[in-house]
Short mmCIF file of C-alpha atoms in Angstrom, two decimals:
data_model
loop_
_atom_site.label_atom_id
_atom_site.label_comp_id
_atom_site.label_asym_id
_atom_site.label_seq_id
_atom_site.Cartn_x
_atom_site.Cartn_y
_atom_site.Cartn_z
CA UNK F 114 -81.87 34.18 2.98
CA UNK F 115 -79.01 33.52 5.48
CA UNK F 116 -80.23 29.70 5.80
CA UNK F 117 -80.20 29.76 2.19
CA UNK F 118 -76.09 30.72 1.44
CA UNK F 119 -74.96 28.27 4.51
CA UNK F 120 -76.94 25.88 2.77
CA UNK F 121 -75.37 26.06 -0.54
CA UNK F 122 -71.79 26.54 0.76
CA UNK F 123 -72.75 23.22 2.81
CA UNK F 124 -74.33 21.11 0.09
CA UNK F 125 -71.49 22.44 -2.10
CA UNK F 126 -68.21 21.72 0.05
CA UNK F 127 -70.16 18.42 0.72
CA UNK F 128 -71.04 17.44 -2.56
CA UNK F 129 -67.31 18.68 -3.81
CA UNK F 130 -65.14 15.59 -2.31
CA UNK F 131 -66.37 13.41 -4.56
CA UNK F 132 -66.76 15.71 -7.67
CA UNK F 133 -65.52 14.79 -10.79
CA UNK F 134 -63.49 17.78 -12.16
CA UNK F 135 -65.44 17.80 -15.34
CA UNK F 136 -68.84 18.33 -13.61
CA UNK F 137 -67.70 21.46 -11.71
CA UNK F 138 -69.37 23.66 -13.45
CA UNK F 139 -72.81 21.70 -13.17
CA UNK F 140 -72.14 21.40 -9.27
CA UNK F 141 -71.66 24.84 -8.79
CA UNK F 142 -74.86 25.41 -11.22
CA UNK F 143 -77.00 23.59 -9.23
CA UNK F 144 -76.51 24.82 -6.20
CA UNK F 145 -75.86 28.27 -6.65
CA UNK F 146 -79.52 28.49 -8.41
CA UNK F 147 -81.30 28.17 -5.46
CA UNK F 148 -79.50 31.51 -3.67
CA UNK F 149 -80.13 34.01 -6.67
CA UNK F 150 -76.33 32.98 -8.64
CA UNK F 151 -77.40 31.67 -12.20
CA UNK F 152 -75.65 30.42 -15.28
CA UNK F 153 -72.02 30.51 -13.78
CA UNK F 154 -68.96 30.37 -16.57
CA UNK F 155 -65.82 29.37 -15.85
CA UNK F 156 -62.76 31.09 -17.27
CA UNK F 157 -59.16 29.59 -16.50
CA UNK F 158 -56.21 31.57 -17.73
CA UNK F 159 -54.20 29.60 -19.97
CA UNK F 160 -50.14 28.52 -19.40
CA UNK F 161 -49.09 31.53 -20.59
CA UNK F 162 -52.07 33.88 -19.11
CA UNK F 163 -52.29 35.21 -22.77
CA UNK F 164 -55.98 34.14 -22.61
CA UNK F 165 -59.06 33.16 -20.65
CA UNK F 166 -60.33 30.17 -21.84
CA UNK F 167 -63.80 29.05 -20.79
CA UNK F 168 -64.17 25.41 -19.10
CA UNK F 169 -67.43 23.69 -20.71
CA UNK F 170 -70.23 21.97 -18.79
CA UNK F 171 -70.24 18.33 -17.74
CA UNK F 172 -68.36 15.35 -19.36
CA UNK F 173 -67.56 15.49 -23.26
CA UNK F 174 -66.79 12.30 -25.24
CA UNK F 175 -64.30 12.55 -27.68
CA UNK F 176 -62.10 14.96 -24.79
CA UNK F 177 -63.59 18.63 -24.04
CA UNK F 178 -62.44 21.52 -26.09
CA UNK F 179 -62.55 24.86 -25.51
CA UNK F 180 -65.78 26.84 -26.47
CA UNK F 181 -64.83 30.45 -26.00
CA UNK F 182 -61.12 31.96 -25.87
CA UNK F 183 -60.85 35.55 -25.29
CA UNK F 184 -57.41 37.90 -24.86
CA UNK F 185 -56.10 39.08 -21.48
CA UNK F 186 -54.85 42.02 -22.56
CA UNK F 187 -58.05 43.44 -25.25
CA UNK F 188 -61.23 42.87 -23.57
CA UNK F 189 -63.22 43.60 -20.68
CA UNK F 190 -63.42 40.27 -18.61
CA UNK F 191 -59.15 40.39 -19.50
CA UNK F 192 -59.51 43.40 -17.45
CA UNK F 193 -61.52 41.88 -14.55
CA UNK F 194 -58.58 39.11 -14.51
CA UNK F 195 -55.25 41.73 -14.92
CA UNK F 196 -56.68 44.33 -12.05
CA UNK F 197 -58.30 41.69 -9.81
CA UNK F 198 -61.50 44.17 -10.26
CA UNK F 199 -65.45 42.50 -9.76
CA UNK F 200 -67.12 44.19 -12.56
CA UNK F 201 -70.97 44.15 -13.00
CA UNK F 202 -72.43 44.88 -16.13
CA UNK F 203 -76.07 45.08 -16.96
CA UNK F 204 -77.87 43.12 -19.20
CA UNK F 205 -81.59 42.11 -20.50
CA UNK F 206 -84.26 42.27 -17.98
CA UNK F 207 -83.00 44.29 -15.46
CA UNK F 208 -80.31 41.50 -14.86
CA UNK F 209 -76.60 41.51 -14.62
CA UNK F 210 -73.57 40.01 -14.73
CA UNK F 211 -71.14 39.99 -11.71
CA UNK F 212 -67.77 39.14 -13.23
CA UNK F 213 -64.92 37.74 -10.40
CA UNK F 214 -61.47 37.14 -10.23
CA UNK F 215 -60.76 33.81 -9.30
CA UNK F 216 -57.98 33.81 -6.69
CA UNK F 217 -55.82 31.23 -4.22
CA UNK F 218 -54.18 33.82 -2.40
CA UNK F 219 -53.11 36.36 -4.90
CA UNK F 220 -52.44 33.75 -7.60
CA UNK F 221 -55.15 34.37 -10.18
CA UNK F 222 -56.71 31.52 -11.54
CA UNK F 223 -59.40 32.95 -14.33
CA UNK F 224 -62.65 34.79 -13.52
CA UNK F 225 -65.98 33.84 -12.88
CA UNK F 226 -69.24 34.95 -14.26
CA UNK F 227 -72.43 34.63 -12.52
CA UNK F 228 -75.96 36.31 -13.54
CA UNK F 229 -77.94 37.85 -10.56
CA UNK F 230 -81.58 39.54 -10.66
CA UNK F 231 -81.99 43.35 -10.22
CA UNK F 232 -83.44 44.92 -8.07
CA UNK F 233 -86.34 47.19 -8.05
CA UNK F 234 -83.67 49.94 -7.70
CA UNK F 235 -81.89 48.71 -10.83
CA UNK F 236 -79.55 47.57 -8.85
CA UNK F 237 -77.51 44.43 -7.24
CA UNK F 238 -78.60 43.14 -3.94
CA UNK F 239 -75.28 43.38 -1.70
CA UNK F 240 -76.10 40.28 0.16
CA UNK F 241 -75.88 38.78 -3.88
CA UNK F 242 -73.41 40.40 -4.39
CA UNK F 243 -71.18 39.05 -1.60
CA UNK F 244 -72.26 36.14 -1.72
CA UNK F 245 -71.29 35.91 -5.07
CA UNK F 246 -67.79 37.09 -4.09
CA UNK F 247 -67.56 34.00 -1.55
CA UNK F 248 -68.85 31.52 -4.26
CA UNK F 249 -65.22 32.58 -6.81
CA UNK F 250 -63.15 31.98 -3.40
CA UNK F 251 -64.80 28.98 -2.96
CA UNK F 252 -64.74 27.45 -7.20
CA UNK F 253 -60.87 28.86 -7.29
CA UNK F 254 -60.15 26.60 -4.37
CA UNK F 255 -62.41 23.76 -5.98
CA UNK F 256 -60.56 24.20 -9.53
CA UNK F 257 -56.71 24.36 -7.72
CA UNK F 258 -57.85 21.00 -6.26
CA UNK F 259 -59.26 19.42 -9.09
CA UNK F 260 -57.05 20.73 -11.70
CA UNK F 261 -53.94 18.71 -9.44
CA UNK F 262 -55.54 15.67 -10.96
CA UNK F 263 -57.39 16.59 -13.76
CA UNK F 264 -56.03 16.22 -16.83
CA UNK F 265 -59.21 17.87 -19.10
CA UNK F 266 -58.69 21.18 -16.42
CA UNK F 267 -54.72 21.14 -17.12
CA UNK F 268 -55.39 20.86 -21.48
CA UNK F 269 -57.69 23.07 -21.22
CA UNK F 270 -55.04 26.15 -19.79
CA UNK F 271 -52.47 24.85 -22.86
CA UNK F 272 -52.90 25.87 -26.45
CA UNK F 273 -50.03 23.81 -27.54
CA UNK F 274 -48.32 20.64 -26.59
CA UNK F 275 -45.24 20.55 -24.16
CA UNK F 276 -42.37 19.25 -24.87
CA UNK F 277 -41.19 16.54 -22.20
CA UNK F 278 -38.56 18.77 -20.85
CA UNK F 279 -41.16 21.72 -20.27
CA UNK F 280 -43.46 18.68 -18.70
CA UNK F 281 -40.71 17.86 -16.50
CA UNK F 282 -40.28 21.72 -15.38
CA UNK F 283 -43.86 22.50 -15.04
CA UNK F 284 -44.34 19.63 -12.81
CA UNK F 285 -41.77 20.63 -11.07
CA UNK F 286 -42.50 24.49 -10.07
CA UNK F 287 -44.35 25.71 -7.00
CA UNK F 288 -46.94 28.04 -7.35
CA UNK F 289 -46.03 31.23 -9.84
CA UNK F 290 -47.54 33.71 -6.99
CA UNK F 291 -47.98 32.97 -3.13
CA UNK F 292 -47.96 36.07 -0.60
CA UNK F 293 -48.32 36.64 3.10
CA UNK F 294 -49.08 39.82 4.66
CA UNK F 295 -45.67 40.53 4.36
CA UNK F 296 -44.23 39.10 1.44
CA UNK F 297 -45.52 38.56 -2.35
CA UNK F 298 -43.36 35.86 -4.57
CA UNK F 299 -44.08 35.61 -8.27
CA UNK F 300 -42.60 33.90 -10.55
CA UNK F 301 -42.73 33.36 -14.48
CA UNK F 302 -40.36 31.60 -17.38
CA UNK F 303 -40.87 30.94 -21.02
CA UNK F 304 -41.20 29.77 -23.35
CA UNK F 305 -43.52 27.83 -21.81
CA UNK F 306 -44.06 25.00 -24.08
CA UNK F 307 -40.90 24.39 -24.38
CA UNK F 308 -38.50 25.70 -21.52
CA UNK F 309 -35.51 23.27 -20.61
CA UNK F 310 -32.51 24.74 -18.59
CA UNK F 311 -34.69 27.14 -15.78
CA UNK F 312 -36.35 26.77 -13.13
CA UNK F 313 -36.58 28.33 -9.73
CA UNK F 314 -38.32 27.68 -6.28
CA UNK F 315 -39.00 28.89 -2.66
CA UNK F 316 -40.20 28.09 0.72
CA UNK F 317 -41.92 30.09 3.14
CA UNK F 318 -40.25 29.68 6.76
CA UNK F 319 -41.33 31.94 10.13
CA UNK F 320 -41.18 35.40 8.81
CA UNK F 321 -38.62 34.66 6.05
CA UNK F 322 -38.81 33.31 2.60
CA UNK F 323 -35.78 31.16 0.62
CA UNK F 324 -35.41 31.60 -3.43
CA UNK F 325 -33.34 29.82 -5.76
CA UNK F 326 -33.00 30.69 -9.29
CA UNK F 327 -31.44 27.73 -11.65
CA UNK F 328 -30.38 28.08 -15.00
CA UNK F 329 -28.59 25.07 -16.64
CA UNK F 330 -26.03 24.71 -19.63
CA UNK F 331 -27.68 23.45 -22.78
CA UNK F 332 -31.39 23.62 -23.47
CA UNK F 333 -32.42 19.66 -24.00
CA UNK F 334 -33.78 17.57 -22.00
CA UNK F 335 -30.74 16.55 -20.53
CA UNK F 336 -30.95 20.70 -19.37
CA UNK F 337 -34.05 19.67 -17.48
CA UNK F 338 -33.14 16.71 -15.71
CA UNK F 339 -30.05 18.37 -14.79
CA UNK F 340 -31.63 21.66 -13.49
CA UNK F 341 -34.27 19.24 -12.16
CA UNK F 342 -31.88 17.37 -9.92
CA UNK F 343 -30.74 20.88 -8.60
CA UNK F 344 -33.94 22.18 -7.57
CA UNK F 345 -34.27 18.93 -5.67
CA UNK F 346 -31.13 19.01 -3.69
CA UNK F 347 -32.27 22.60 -2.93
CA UNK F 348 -35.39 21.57 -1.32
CA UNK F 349 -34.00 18.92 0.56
CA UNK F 350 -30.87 21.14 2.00
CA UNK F 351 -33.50 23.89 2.50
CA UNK F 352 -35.77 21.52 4.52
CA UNK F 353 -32.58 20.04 6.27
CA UNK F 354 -31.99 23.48 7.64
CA UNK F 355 -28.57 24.15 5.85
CA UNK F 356 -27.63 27.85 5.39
CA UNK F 357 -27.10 29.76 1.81
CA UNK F 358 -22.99 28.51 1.49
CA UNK F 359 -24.14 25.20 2.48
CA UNK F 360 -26.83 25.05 0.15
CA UNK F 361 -24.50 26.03 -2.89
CA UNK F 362 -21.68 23.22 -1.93
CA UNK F 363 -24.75 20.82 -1.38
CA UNK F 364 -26.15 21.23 -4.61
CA UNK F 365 -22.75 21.23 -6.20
CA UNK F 366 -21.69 17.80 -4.96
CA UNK F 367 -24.84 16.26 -5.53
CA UNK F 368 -25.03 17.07 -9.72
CA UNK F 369 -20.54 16.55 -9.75
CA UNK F 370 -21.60 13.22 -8.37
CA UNK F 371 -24.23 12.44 -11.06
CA UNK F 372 -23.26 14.49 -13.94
CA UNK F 373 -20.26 16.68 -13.75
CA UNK F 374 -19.06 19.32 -16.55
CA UNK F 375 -20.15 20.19 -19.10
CA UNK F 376 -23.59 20.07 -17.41
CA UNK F 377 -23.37 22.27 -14.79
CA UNK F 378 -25.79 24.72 -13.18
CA UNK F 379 -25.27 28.55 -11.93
CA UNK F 380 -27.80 30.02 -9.65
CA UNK F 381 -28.99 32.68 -6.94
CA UNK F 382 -29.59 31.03 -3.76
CA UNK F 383 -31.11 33.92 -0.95
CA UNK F 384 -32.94 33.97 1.84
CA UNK F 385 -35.35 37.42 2.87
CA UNK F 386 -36.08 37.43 6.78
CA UNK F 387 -38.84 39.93 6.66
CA UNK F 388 -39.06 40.82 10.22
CA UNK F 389 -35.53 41.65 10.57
CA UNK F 390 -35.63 43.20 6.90
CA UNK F 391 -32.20 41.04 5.85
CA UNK F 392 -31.77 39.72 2.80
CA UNK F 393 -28.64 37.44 2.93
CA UNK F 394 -27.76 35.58 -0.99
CA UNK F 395 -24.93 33.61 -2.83
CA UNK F 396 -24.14 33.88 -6.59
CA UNK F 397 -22.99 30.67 -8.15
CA UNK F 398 -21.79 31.98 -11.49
CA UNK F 399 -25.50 33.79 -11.77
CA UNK F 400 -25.80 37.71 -12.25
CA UNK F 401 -26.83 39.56 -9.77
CA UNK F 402 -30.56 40.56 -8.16
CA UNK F 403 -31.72 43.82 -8.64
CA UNK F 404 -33.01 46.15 -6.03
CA UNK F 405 -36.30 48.35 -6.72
CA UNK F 406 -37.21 51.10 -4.25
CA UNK F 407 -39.66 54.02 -4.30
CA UNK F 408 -39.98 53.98 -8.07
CA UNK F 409 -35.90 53.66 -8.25
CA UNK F 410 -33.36 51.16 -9.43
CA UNK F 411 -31.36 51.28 -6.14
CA UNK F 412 -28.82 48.74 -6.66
CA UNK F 413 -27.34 45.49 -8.15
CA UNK F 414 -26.23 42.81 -5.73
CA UNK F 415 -23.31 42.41 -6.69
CA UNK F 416 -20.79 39.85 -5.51
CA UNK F 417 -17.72 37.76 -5.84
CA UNK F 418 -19.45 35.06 -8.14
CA UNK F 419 -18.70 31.68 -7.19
CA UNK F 420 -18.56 28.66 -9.46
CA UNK F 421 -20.91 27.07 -11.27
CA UNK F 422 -22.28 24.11 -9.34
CA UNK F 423 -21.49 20.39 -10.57
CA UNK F 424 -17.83 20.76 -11.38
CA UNK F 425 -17.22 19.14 -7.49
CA UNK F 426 -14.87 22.14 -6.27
CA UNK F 427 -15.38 23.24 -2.72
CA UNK F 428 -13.97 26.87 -3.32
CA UNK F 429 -14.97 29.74 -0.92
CA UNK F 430 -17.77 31.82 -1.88
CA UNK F 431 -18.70 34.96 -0.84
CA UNK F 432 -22.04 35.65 0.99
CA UNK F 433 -23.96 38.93 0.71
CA UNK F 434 -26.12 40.82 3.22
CA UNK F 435 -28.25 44.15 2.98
CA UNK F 436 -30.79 45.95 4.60
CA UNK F 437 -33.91 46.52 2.98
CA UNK F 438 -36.93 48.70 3.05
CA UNK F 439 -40.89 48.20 3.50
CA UNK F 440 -41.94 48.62 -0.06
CA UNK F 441 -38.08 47.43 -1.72
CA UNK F 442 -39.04 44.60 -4.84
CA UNK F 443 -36.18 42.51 -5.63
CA UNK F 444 -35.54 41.12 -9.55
CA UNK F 445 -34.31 37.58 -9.88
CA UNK F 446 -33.61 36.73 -13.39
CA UNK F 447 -31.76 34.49 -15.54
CA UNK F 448 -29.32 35.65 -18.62
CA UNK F 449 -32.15 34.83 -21.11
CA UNK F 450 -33.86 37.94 -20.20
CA UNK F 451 -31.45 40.16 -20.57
CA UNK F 452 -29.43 38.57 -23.65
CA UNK F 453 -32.76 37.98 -26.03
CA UNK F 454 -32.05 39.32 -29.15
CA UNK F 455 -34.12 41.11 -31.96
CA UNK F 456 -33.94 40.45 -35.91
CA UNK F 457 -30.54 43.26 -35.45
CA UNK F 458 -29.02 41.59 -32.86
CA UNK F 459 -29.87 44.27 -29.98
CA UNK F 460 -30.26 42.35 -26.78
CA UNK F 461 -33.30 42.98 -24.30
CA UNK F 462 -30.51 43.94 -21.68
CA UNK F 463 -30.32 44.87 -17.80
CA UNK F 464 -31.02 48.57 -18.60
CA UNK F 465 -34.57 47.94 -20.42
CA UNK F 466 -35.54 45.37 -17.72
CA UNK F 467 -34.91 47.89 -14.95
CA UNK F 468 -37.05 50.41 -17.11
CA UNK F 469 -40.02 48.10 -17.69
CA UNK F 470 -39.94 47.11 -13.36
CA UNK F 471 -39.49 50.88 -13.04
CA UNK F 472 -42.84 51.76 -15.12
CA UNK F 473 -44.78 49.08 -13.20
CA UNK F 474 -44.42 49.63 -9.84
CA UNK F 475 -45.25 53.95 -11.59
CA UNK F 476 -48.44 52.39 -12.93
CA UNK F 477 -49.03 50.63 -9.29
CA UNK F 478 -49.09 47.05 -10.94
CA UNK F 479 -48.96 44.07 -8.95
CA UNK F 480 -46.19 42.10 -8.88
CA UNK F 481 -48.24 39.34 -10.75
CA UNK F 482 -49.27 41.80 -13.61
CA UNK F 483 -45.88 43.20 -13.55
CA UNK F 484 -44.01 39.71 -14.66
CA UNK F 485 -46.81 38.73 -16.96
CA UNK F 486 -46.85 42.15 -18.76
CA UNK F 487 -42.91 41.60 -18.82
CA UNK F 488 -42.55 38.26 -20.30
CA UNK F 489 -44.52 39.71 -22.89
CA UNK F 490 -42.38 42.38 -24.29
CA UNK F 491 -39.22 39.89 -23.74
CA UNK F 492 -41.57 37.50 -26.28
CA UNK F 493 -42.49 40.75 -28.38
CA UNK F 494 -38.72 41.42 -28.07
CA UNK F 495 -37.82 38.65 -30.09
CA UNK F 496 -40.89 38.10 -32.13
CA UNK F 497 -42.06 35.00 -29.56
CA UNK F 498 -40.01 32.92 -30.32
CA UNK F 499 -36.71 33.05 -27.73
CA UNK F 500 -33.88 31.65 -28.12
CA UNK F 501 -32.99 30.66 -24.82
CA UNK F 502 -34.88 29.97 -21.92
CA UNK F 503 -36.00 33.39 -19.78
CA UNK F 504 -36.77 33.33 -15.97
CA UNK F 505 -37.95 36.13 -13.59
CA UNK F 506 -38.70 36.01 -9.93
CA UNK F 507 -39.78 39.25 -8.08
CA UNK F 508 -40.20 39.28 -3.85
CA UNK F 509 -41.96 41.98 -2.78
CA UNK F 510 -41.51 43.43 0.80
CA UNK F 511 -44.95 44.86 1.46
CA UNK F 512 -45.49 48.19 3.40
#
């Protein structure tokens, strides 16, 4: 039996280098048979991880489409996928199915299904069982790989079309989630199919972790090229070693030199050293980060706010430092989240953002769940359809 799972991790890892990303589902199938996993599914969570969205077996002439659909937030395998929770549920014959979240990390990908005899017992064999958990680590790596490249895997996640500015941003955003044992990042923005003017991005160095948050003026494409060009001078002063007030006159002189006003660019540039527990940040005409601890809204971050960058001024600006806590979450967010607006004109506001952050970390949510289930009521906030773009990143300290 042993012999038997080495062999089909083998044959499968071997067999996977050359896969197409449309036959997944049939390489996985056929060697997954021969250990006791039958008749996997594939679910991938779509852009806007409203729904789980089932890939279909082998090639399809005209282009694949989706043959099942079904909501994250109103049915049972949308649980498996929000909780990160293996659920096996019985079925004809004294079978059952062994539904898995599909993971890289802690960023979910969509959930598996695989069908498994009984045993005599009624029950599922645990050597099945786990090797049926090692298969979904396996396929999420297999479908992160394949999806890079795949343009069937990447239509498949969208229910609409992107605008090219939205291309541009997507293609331009690290992972949403990435953790260590230390540190969680997640990150979400909408609306997805068409966001311009945000973006944001980090780097994991040592023990530490740098963030940016970018929100530019406008929301066109010229938005995204501009907030583009930011994020880019970011990484390469990040990678170039220069510190947070070096960073900010960096980026500044690189989109004055390009573009210049009105198309300029306020951000959050910070940097969390998690063995020291020192967060250190600039604001560049950005509000402030929030700080979450215990439940509590502890404090806003404030600071002297420097200028916007790409008006070419090399005023002083004021760098922040504070000492957190194992346990502290910290809220990154544009002014899109808290200035959406209902039908009367109420915005979303700091006050009901704080409350929602407050209620998640009450209901022990992840910080994934937490920003999906809060993008939501921004959307539900203004009846889905926003009027500027909306941006959150949360960093987690973990205990």
């Amino acid at each position: 039996m042993t012999e038997l799972g080495e062999e089909m991790f083998d044959g499968l890892l071997h067999d996977s280098h050359l896969c197409h990303p449309e036959d997944l589902v049939d390489l996985v199938t056929k060697h997954a048979a021969p250990v006791g996993l039958h008749d996997p599914a594939l679910y991938l969570a779509d852009l806007q991880q409203v729904s789980l969205v089932r890939v279909p077996r082998g090639r399809q002439h005209p282009p694949i489409e989706p043959v099942e659909r079904h909501p994250v937030d109103t049915t049972a395998i949308g649980r498996v996928y929000r909780h990160n929770q293996v659920r096996n549920v019985p079925i004809d014959g004294g079978r059952f199915h062994i539904w898995i979240p599909l993971l890289e990390g802690v960023e979910r990908i969509g959930v598996l299904r695989l069908t498994v005899d009984g045993t005599p017992q009624g029950l599922i064999d645990p050597v099945i069982a786990r090797r049926a958990r090692r298969l979904a680590s396996l396929v999420a790596l297999l479908v992160v790989t394949k999806k890079a490249y795949s343009d069937t895997l990447v239509e498949l996640t969208r229910r609409s079309d992107l605008s090219l500015s939205a291309e541009m941003q997507w293609g331009l955003l690290p992972p949403l989630t990435f953790s260590t044992e230390r540190i969680v990042v997640a990150g979400a923005l909408e609306p997805a199919y068409q966001v311009a003017g945000d973006t944001f991005d980090y780097g994991v160095v040592d023990d530490g972790v740098h963030v940016a948050l970018f929100d530019a003026a406008g929301h066109d494409l010229t938005s995204a090229v501009v907030v583009g060009l930011a994020a880019a001078a970011y990484r390469r002063g990040r990678r170039a070693g220069l510190d947070l007030l070096e960073l900010g006159d960096e980026i500044d002189a690189t989109l004055a030199n390009r573009f210049g006003p009105p198309d300029l660019v306020t951000g959050v540039l910070a940097h969390f050293d998690a063995a020291a527990g020192k967060l250190q940040w600039v604001l560049r005409g950005h509000p402030p980060p929030v700080v979450f601890r215990d439940g509590k809204w502890i404090k806003t971050l404030e600071l002297k706010p420097g200028l916007p960058m790409g008006i070419g001024l090399r005023r002083p600006t004021e760098l922040g430092t504070v000492q957190l806590e194992p346990g502290d979450r910290l809220i990154f967010y544009t002014d899109g989240v808290t200035e959406a607006r209902d039908e009367q004109g109420e915005e979303f506001g700091l006050e009901r953002l704080v409350d929602f952050v407050i209620r998640a970390d009450a209901d022990r949510l992840p910080a994934p769940e937490t920003l999906r289930r809060l993008i939501r009521s921004i959307l539900d906030h203004q009846h889905g359809h926003l009027q500027d773009d909306a941006t959150v990143l949360l960093i987690e300290w973990l205990r």
